[in-house]
Coordinates of C-alpha atoms and ligand atoms in Angstrom, one line a residue:
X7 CA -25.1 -101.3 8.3
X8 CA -23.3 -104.6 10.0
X9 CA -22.9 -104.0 13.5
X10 CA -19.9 -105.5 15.4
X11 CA -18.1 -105.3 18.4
X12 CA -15.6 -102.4 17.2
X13 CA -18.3 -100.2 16.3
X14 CA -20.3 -101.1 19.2
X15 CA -18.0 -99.7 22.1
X16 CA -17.5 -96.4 19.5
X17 CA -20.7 -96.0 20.1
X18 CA -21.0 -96.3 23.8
X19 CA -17.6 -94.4 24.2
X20 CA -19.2 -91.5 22.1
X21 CA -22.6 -91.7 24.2
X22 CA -24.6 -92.3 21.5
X23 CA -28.4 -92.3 22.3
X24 CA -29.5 -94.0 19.1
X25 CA -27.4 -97.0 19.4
X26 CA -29.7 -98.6 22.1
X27 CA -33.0 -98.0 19.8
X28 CA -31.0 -99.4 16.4
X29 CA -30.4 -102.4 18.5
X30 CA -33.8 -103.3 19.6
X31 CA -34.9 -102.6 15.8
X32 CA -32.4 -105.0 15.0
X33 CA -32.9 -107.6 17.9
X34 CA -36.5 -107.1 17.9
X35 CA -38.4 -106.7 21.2
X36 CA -39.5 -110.0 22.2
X37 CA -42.9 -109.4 20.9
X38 CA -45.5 -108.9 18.0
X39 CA -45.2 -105.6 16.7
X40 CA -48.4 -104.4 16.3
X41 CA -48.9 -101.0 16.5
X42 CA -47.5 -98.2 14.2
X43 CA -45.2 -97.1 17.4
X44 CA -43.2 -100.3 17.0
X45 CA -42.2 -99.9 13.5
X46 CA -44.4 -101.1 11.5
X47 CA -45.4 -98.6 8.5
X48 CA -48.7 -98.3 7.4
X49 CA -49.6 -97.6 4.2
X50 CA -52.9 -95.3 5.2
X51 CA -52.3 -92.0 3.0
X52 CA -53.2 -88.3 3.8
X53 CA -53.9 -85.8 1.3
X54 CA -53.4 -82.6 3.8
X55 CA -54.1 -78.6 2.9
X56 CA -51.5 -76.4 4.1
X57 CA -52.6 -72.5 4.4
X58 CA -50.2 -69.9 4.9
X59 CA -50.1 -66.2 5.7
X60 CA -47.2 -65.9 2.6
X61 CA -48.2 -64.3 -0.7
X62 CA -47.9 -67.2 -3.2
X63 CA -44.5 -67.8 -4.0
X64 CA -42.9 -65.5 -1.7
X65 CA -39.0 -65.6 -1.5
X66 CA -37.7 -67.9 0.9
X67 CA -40.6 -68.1 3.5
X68 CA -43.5 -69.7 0.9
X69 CA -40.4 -71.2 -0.9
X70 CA -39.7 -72.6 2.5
X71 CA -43.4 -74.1 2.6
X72 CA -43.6 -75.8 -0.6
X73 CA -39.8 -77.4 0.8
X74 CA -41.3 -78.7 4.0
X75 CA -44.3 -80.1 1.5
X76 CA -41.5 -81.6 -0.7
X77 CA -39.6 -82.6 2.2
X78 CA -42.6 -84.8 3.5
X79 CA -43.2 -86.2 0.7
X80 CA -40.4 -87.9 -0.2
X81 CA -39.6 -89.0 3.3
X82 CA -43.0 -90.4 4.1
X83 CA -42.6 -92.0 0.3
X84 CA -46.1 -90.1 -0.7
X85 CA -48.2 -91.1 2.2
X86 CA -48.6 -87.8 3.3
X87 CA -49.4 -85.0 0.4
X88 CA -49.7 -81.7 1.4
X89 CA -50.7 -78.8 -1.3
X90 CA -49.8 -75.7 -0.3
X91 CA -51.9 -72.6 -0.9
X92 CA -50.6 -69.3 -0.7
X93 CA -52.0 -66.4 1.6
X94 CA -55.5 -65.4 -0.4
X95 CA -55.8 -68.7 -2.2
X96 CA -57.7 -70.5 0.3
X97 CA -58.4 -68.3 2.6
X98 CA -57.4 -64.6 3.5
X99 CA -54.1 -65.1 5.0
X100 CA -54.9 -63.6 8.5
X101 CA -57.7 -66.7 8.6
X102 CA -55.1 -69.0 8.3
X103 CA -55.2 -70.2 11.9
X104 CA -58.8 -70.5 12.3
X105 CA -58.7 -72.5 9.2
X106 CA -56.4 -74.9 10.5
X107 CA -58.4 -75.2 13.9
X108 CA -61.3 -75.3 12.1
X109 CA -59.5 -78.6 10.1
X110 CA -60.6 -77.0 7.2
X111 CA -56.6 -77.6 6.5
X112 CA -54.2 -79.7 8.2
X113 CA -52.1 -77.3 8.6
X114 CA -50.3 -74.0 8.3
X115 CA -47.5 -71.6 8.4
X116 CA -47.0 -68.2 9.9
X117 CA -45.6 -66.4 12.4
X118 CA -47.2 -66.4 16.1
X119 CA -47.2 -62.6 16.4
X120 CA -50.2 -62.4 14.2
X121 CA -52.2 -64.1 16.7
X122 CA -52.0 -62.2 19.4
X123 CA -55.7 -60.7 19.3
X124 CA -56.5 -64.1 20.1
X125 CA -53.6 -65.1 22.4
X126 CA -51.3 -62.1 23.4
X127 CA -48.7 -65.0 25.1
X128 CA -48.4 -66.3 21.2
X129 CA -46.3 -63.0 19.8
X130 CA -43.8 -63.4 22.3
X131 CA -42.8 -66.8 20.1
X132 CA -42.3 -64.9 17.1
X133 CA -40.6 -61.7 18.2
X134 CA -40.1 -59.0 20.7
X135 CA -38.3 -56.0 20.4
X136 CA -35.2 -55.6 22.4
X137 CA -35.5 -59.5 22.2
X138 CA -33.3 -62.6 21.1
X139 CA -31.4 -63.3 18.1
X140 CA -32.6 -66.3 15.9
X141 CA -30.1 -68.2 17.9
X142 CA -31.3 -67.8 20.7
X143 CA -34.7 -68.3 19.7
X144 CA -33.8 -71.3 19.3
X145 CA -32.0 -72.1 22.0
X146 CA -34.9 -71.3 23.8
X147 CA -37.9 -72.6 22.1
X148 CA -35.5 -76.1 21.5
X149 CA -33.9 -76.4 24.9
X150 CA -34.6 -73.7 27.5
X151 CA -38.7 -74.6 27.8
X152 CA -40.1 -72.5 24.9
X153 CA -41.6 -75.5 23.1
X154 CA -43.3 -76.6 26.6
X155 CA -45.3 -73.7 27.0
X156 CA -45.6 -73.1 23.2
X157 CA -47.3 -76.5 23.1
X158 CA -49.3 -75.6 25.8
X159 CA -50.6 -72.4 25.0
X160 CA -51.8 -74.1 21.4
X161 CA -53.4 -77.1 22.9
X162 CA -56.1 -74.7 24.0
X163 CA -56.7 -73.9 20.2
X164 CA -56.7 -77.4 19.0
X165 CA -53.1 -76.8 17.2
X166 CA -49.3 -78.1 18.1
X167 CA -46.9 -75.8 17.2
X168 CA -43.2 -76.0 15.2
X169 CA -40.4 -73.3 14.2
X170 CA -40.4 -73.0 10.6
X171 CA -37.9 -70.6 10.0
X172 CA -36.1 -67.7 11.3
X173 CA -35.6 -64.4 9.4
X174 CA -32.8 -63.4 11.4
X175 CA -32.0 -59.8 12.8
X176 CA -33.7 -57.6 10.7
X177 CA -32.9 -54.0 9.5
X178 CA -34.2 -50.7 10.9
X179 CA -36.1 -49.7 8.0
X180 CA -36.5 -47.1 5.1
X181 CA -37.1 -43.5 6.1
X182 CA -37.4 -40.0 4.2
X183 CA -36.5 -38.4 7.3
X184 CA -33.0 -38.0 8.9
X185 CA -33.4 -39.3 12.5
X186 CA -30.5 -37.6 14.8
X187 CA -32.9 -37.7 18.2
X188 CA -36.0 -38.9 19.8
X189 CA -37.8 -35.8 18.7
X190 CA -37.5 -37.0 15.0
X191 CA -40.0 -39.4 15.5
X192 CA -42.9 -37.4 16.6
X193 CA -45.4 -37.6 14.1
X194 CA -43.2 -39.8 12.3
X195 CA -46.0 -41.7 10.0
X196 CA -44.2 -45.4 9.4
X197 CA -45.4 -48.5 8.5
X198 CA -44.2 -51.0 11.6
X199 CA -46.9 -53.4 12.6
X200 CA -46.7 -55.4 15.9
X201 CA -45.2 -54.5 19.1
X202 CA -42.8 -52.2 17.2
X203 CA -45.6 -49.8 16.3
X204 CA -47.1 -49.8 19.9
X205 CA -43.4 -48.7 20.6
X206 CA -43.4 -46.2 18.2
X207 CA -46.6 -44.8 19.0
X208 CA -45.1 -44.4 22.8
X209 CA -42.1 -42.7 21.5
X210 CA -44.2 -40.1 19.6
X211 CA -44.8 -41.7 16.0
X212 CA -47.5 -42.7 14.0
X213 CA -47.7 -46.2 13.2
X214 CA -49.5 -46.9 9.8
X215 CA -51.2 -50.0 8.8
X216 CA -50.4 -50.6 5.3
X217 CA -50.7 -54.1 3.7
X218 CA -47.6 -55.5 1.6
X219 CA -48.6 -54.0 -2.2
X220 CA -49.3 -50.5 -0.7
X221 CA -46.2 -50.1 0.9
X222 CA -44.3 -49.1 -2.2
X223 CA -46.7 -46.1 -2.9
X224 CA -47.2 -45.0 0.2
X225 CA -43.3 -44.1 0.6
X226 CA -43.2 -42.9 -2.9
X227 CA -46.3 -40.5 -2.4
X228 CA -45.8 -39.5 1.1
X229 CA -48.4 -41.2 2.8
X230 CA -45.9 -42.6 5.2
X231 CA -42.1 -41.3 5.8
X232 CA -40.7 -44.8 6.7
X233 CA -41.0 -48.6 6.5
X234 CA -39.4 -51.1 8.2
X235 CA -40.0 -54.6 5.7
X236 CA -37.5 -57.3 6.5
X237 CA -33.8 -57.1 5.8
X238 CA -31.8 -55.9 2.8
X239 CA -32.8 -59.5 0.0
X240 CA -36.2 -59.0 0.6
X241 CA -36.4 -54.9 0.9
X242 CA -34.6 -54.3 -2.4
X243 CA -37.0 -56.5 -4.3
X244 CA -39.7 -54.4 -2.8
X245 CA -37.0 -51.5 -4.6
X246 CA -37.2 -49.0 -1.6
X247 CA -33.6 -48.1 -2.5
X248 CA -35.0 -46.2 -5.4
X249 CA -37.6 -44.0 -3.0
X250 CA -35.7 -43.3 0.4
X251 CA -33.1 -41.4 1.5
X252 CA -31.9 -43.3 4.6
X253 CA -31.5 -47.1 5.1
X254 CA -31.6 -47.2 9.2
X255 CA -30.3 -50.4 11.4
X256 CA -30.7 -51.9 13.5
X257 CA -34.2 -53.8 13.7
X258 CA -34.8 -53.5 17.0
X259 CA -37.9 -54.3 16.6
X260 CA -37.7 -57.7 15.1
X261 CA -34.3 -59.3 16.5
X262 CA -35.1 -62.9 15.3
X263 CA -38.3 -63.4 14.3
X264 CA -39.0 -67.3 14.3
X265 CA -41.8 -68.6 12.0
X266 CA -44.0 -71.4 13.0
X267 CA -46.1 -74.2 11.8
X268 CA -49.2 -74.9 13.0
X269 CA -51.5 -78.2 12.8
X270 CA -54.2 -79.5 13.4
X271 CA -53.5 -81.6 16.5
X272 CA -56.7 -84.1 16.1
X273 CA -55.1 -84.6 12.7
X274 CA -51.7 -85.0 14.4
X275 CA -52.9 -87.1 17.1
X276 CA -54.2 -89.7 14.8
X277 CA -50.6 -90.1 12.8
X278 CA -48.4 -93.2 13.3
X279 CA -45.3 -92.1 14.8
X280 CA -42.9 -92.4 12.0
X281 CA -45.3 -89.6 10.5
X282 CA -45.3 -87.6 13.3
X283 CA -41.4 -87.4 13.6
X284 CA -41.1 -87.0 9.6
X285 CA -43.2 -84.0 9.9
X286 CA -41.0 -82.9 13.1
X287 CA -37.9 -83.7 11.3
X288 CA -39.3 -81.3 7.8
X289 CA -40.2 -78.6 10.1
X290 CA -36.5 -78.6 11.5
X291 CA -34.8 -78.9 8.2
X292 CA -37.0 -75.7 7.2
X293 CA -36.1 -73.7 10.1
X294 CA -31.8 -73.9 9.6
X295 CA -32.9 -73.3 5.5
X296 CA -34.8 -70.7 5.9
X297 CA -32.6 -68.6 8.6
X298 CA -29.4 -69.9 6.0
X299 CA -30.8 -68.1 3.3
X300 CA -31.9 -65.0 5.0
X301 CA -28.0 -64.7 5.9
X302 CA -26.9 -65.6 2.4
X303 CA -29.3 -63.3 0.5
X304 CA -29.3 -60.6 3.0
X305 CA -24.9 -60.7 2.8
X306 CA -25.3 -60.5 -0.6
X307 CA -28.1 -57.8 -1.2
X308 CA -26.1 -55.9 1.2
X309 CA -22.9 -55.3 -0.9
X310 CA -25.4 -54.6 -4.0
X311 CA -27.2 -52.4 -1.9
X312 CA -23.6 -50.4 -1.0
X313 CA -22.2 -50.6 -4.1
X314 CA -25.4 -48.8 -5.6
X315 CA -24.4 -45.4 -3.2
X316 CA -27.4 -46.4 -0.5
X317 CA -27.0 -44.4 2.5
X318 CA -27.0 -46.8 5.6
X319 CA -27.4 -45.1 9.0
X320 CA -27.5 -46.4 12.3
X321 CA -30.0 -45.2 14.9
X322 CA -28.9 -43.0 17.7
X323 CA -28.0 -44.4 20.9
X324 CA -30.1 -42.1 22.8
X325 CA -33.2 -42.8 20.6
X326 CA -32.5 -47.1 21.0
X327 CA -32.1 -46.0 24.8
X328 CA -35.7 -44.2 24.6
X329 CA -37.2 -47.4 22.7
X330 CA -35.8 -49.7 25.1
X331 CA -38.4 -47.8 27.9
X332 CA -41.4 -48.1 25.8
X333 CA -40.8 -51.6 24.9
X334 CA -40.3 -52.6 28.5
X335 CA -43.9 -50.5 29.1
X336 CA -46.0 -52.3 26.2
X337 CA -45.1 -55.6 27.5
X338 CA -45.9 -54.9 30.9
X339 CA -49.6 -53.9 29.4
X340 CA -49.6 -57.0 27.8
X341 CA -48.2 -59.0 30.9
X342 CA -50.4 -57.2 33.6
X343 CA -53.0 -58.3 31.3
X344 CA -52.9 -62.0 30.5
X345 CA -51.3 -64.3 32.9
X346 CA -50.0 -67.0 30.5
X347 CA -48.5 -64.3 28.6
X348 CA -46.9 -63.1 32.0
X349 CA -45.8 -66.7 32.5
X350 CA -44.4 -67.0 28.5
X351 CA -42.5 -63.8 28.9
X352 CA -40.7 -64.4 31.9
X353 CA -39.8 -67.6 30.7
X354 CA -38.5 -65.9 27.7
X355 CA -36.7 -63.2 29.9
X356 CA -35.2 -65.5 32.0
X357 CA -33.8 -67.3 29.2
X358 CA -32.5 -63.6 27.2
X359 CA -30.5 -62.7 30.4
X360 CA -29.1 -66.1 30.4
X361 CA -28.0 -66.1 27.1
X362 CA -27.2 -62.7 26.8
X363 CA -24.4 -63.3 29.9
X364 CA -23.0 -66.5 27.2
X365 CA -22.9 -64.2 24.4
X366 CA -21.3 -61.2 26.5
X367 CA -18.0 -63.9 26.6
X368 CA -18.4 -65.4 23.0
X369 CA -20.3 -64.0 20.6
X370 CA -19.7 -60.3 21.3
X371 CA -16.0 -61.1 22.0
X372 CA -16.1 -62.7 18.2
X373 CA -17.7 -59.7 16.8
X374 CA -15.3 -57.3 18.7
X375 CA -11.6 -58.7 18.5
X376 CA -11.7 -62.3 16.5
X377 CA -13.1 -61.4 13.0
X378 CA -10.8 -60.2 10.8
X379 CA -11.8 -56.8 9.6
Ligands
CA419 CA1 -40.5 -56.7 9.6

């Protein structure tokens, strides 16, 4: 690109940060450039493992692995490979992160929340109930100090952290049992992992462990009465529509559930910096793709999902009021607890309120009077 004078003062009058960093590329800094920082690629190539928590191939988030892979690459020009193994084909997906400490892989993907037997602070970057939206996720992990203390808690394990991707609000969940009132979900036997089934367990219900595969029989057979799963793309290739009655909203359990990368950081450490911010730069372009087509797929399994007769329901205020107690209750277990989680989660509160005031005067103005019906 030529540079002159007009161009120049664009670039100032539009406060471009860049512009300053172009120019000493261009004018060169006065001195040998000698290490990678200054520019200077090396050729050095890294064949890296990545491990996820995914089954292999799984719509959208493994999709969204094998993309940062590709993504990589071709931007590094093949000096960094990764291979990316699906959940089970390395290692058990739940081992992922010890893997990656380990450096028996590079690095990984998952979401935070299933580390929090190790770290309870780490859930509280995935998801809480009652929580943020993937916006604001993002707004806070990007710009309002998440990443900070993100970084900081994973340091301790040896890892540095990115979002990966977002799944974006998700739905209620599949139930064989009308609920009207609190009172409906005592005994209520459902399949909600997390913080979501600690809540359910304090409003009366029964969470159920069931891995992905057994989900579909479980509901089928009775085992369980409900399921919550992700939102309506991913739920109808599961085909709950064809076993339960009800299709309940909203996912207050899961509100925006980010999902991370994780690697190694001695492996990190050692990169030149044009690596480092390639692998930065993949990780972001995965997180917009990945909450993009969540919104896509889920907009467009939704009108399948209607035009097939399924009967969507929305939970009772009163019961969301209920759920809104016990969720406050788990995470002041948690927070009593563990003091970095104290100090995560009332940086994430802090942050929610704030937002929540910004949205109360745009977004939920949009969603009230501006759409058109
Ligand atoms: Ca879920």
């Amino acid at each position: 690109m030529k540079l002159n004078r007009k161009s120049f003062l664009k670039g100032l009058a539009l406060g471009t940060i860049s512009l300053p960093l172009a120019m000493r590329g261009i004018m060169g800094t006065g001195h040998a450039q000698s290490s990678s920082d200054e520019g200077v690629v090396s050729s050095k190539k890294y064949n890296w493992k990545m491990v996820t928590t995914w089954p292999p191939n799984f719509p959208i988030l493994g999709e969204a692995c094998q993309m940062f892979a590709d993504q990589v690459n071709k931007m590094s020009g093949g000096r960094i490979d990764i291979r990316v193994y699906g959940g089970g084909e390395l290692v058990p997906p739940l081992e992922a992160f010890d893997t990656v400490r380990s450096g028996a892989a590079e690095i990984g993907s998952g979401a935070s929340y299933y580390w929090a037997g190790k770290a309870p602070a780490a859930q509280f970057f995935a998801s809480v109930p009652f929580g943020m939206n993937a916006q604001q996720v993002n707004a806070w992990i990007y710009g309002g100090g998440g990443i900070e203390l993100w970084e900081e808690l994973y340091r301790d394990f040896g890892l540095v952290p990115m979002l990966g991707g977002n799944t974006g609000i998700q739905m209620g969940g599949w139930f064989n049992r009308e609920i009207n009132s609190v009172d409906d979900l005592k005994g209520l036997k459902m399949r909600i992992p997390g913080l979501g089934g600690k809540v359910l367990e304090k409003a009366g219900g029964a969470p159920v462990l069931l891995a992905g595969g057994e989900i579909y029989t479980g509901l089928e057979r009775g085992v369980i009465d409900a399921t919550e799963w992700l939102g309506p793309f991913h739920d109808s290739l599961m085909g709950f529509q064809d076993i339960a009655k009800y299709y309940y909203t909203p996912g207050w359990h899961e509100t925006g559930t980010a999902l991370e990368f994780f690697i190694n950081k001695d492996q990190y450490d050692r990169l030149p910096a044009d690596l480092k911010a390639i692998l930065q730069n993949a990780a972001g372009h995965v997180n917009i793709w990945c909450l993009s087509m969540m919104e896509a797929k889920n907009a467009i399994a939704l009108a399948e999902l209607k035009e097939k007769g399924t009967d969507i329901r929305s939970f009772p205020i009163e019961l969301i009021e209920q759920l809104r107690i016990h969720t406050r209750e788990v995470i002041q277990e948690i927070t009593d607890q563990d003091p970095f989680a104290k100090r995560v989660y009332e940086s994430y509160e802090a942050f929610r309120k704030k937002a929540s005031d910004y949205a109360d005067i745009t977004e939920r103005m949009f969603y009230e009077n501006i759409q058109l019906s």
